[in-house]
Amino acid sequence: MALAYLRELDNNVRFAIWRIEESAEDLISRIQLDDRERAILSRLNKGKRTLHWLATRVLLRTMLDTSGFIDCPSDENGKPFLVNFPQRISLTHSFDYAAVMMSDNGEVGIDLELVKPKIVRIADKFMKADELAAIGRDHIGKLYACWCAKEAVYKLQGNKGVSFKDNMTIRPFDFQDQGILFLELDAPHRKEPFKVYYEKFQEYMLGYVMEGGLD
């Protein structure tokens, strides 16, 4: 497992991306599993899903700098959390990579996606018509920045039933390889603007957000 990217966003927030090169057996040898986690593993289809799940747990151990057991269940909304550590976390994976974002304070969200042209066909599923009119329907990179931003905010807020299309609006922005966009969350439980960071990572798009943003 090779560290591909590590960023310290400030003294309290950081994320890391790892390239998955090991077998499931190798990854399992690096962590401890309780009965709940063994049951989760037994339900996963063999292959990438298993590798993704295991890789995020190995990466958690690396970022927390511990050889001990890390209890990382998910709440009733599917949001992962740490039982025996105070940090807030967000997990993501895509094809050959897994990533973890971690904060000593507020909630965070991160998403990593392999960039593919097919996103143009599903843009109407997660973008409003006026959003598409503002950014351009055929701009693949920009569409992925929007998707990753919405996914990152969805993970941060942590509640099911929030719609990318109906409850999130991205303000017009100029796309760059690395930049910032602003997203308005208008959900029943929370109405708040977010500053979301996005950047190209090799052939992937990365989006991440934290409560309070960065200066």
Coordinates of C-alpha atoms in Angstrom, one line a residue:
M1 CA 0.0 0.0 0.0
A2 CA 1.7 3.2 -1.1
L3 CA 0.9 6.7 0.1
A4 CA 0.0 8.7 -3.0
Y5 CA -1.0 12.0 -1.5
L6 CA -1.1 13.6 1.9
R7 CA -2.3 17.1 2.8
E8 CA -2.3 18.9 6.1
L9 CA -5.1 21.5 5.5
D10 CA -4.5 23.2 8.8
N11 CA -3.4 22.1 12.3
N12 CA -6.6 20.2 12.8
V13 CA -7.6 18.8 9.4
R14 CA -5.8 16.5 7.0
F15 CA -6.4 13.8 4.4
A16 CA -4.5 11.1 2.7
I17 CA -4.9 9.0 -0.4
W18 CA -3.4 5.5 -0.8
R19 CA -3.0 3.4 -3.9
I20 CA -4.2 -0.1 -3.1
E21 CA -1.6 -2.7 -4.2
E22 CA -2.1 -5.5 -1.7
S23 CA -4.3 -8.5 -1.6
A24 CA -7.2 -8.7 0.9
E25 CA -5.2 -11.1 3.0
D26 CA -2.3 -8.7 3.3
L27 CA -4.6 -5.9 4.3
I28 CA -6.3 -8.0 6.9
S29 CA -3.0 -8.9 8.4
R30 CA -2.4 -5.2 9.2
I31 CA -5.6 -4.6 11.3
Q32 CA -7.6 -6.2 14.0
L33 CA -11.2 -7.1 13.3
D34 CA -14.0 -7.6 15.8
D35 CA -17.1 -9.9 15.2
R36 CA -19.1 -7.0 13.7
E37 CA -16.4 -6.2 11.2
R38 CA -15.9 -9.9 10.3
A39 CA -19.6 -10.1 9.6
I40 CA -19.4 -7.0 7.3
L41 CA -16.5 -8.5 5.4
S42 CA -18.3 -11.8 4.9
R43 CA -21.2 -9.9 3.3
L44 CA -19.0 -7.9 0.8
N45 CA -18.5 -9.3 -2.7
K46 CA -15.0 -10.4 -3.2
G47 CA -12.8 -8.0 -5.2
K48 CA -12.8 -4.2 -5.1
R49 CA -15.4 -3.7 -2.5
T50 CA -13.5 -5.8 0.0
L51 CA -10.2 -4.1 -0.9
H52 CA -11.8 -0.6 -0.5
W53 CA -13.2 -1.4 2.9
L54 CA -10.0 -2.9 4.2
A55 CA -7.8 -0.2 2.7
T56 CA -9.7 2.6 4.5
R57 CA -9.2 0.8 7.8
V58 CA -5.5 0.4 7.2
L59 CA -5.2 4.0 6.2
L60 CA -7.1 5.0 9.4
R61 CA -4.6 3.2 11.5
T62 CA -1.7 4.9 9.6
M63 CA -3.2 8.4 10.1
L64 CA -4.0 7.8 13.8
D65 CA -0.5 6.3 14.2
T66 CA -1.7 3.3 16.2
S67 CA -1.3 -0.4 16.1
G68 CA -4.3 -1.0 18.3
F69 CA -7.9 -1.8 17.4
I70 CA -9.8 1.0 15.7
D71 CA -13.6 0.8 16.3
C72 CA -15.2 2.4 13.2
P73 CA -18.9 1.6 12.9
S74 CA -21.5 3.6 11.0
D75 CA -24.5 5.4 12.5
E76 CA -28.1 4.9 11.5
N77 CA -27.5 7.2 8.5
G78 CA -24.5 5.2 7.3
K79 CA -22.0 7.8 8.4
P80 CA -18.8 6.3 9.8
F81 CA -17.4 7.4 13.1
L82 CA -14.7 6.5 15.6
V83 CA -15.6 5.1 18.9
N84 CA -12.3 5.1 20.7
F85 CA -10.8 8.2 19.1
P86 CA -12.0 11.8 19.2
Q87 CA -11.4 12.7 15.6
R88 CA -14.2 13.1 13.0
I89 CA -13.7 11.2 9.7
S90 CA -14.9 10.8 6.2
L91 CA -14.0 7.9 3.9
T92 CA -14.0 7.5 0.1
H93 CA -12.6 5.1 -2.5
S94 CA -12.6 4.8 -6.3
F95 CA -11.0 2.0 -8.3
D96 CA -7.3 1.7 -7.2
Y97 CA -7.4 4.3 -4.4
A98 CA -8.8 4.8 -0.9
A99 CA -8.9 8.1 1.0
V100 CA -9.5 9.2 4.5
M101 CA -10.2 12.8 5.7
M102 CA -9.8 13.5 9.4
S103 CA -10.5 16.4 11.7
D104 CA -9.7 17.1 15.4
N105 CA -12.7 19.4 15.5
G106 CA -15.8 19.7 13.2
E107 CA -17.3 17.3 10.7
V108 CA -15.6 16.8 7.3
G109 CA -16.5 15.2 4.0
I110 CA -14.4 13.9 1.1
D111 CA -15.1 12.2 -2.3
L112 CA -12.8 10.8 -4.9
E113 CA -14.1 9.8 -8.4
L114 CA -12.5 8.5 -11.5
V115 CA -13.3 10.9 -14.3
K116 CA -15.3 9.3 -17.1
P117 CA -17.3 10.9 -20.0
K118 CA -20.5 9.1 -18.9
I119 CA -21.2 11.8 -16.3
V120 CA -22.6 13.9 -19.1
R121 CA -25.5 11.5 -19.5
I122 CA -26.5 11.6 -15.8
A123 CA -25.9 15.3 -15.2
D124 CA -29.7 15.9 -14.9
K125 CA -29.9 13.5 -12.1
F126 CA -27.8 15.6 -9.7
M127 CA -27.8 19.1 -11.1
K128 CA -30.6 21.7 -11.5
A129 CA -31.3 23.1 -14.9
D130 CA -30.0 26.5 -13.9
E131 CA -26.8 25.0 -12.5
L132 CA -26.2 23.2 -15.8
A133 CA -26.9 26.3 -17.8
A134 CA -24.3 28.2 -15.7
I135 CA -21.5 25.7 -15.8
G136 CA -22.0 24.0 -19.2
R137 CA -23.5 20.5 -19.7
D138 CA -20.5 19.1 -21.6
H139 CA -17.7 20.2 -19.3
I140 CA -16.7 16.8 -17.9
G141 CA -14.2 18.1 -15.4
K142 CA -16.5 20.8 -14.1
L143 CA -19.4 18.2 -13.7
Y144 CA -17.1 16.0 -11.7
A145 CA -16.1 18.9 -9.4
C146 CA -19.8 19.5 -8.8
W147 CA -20.5 15.9 -8.1
C148 CA -17.6 15.5 -5.7
A149 CA -18.6 18.8 -4.0
K150 CA -22.1 17.6 -3.4
E151 CA -21.0 14.1 -2.3
A152 CA -18.5 15.7 0.2
V153 CA -21.2 18.0 1.7
Y154 CA -23.6 15.0 1.8
K155 CA -21.1 13.1 3.8
L156 CA -20.4 16.0 6.1
Q157 CA -24.0 16.6 7.0
G158 CA -24.6 12.9 7.5
N159 CA -28.3 12.6 7.1
K160 CA -30.2 10.4 4.6
G161 CA -32.8 11.8 2.4
V162 CA -30.8 14.9 1.3
S163 CA -31.0 15.3 -2.5
F164 CA -28.1 16.4 -4.6
K165 CA -30.4 18.0 -7.0
D166 CA -33.2 19.4 -4.8
N167 CA -31.3 20.3 -1.6
M168 CA -27.9 21.5 -2.9
T169 CA -27.1 24.4 -5.3
I170 CA -23.7 25.2 -6.6
R171 CA -23.0 28.8 -7.5
P172 CA -21.4 29.5 -10.9
F173 CA -17.6 29.2 -10.7
D174 CA -14.5 29.2 -13.1
F175 CA -13.1 25.7 -13.3
Q176 CA -9.4 25.1 -12.7
D177 CA -7.3 22.0 -12.0
Q178 CA -7.5 23.1 -8.3
G179 CA -10.0 25.5 -7.0
I180 CA -12.9 26.4 -4.7
L181 CA -16.7 26.4 -5.3
F182 CA -19.5 27.5 -3.1
L183 CA -22.5 25.3 -2.4
E184 CA -25.8 26.1 -0.7
L185 CA -27.3 23.4 1.4
D186 CA -31.1 23.8 1.9
A187 CA -32.3 20.7 3.7
P188 CA -35.0 20.3 6.3
H189 CA -32.5 19.9 9.1
R190 CA -29.8 22.3 7.9
K191 CA -29.5 25.4 5.8
E192 CA -26.0 26.5 5.3
P193 CA -23.4 27.7 2.7
F194 CA -20.3 25.6 2.3
K195 CA -16.9 26.4 0.8
V196 CA -15.8 23.2 -1.0
Y197 CA -12.3 22.5 -2.3
Y198 CA -11.8 20.4 -5.5
E199 CA -8.7 19.3 -7.4
K200 CA -7.6 17.0 -10.1
F201 CA -5.6 14.0 -8.8
Q202 CA -4.1 12.1 -11.7
E203 CA -7.2 10.9 -13.7
Y204 CA -9.5 11.4 -10.7
M205 CA -11.4 14.3 -9.2
L206 CA -11.2 15.0 -5.5
G207 CA -13.6 17.1 -3.5
Y208 CA -13.4 17.9 0.2
V209 CA -15.1 20.2 2.8
M210 CA -14.9 20.9 6.5
E211 CA -17.1 22.8 8.9
G212 CA -16.1 26.4 9.0
G213 CA -13.9 26.1 5.9
L214 CA -10.4 27.3 5.7
D215 CA -9.1 30.8 5.9

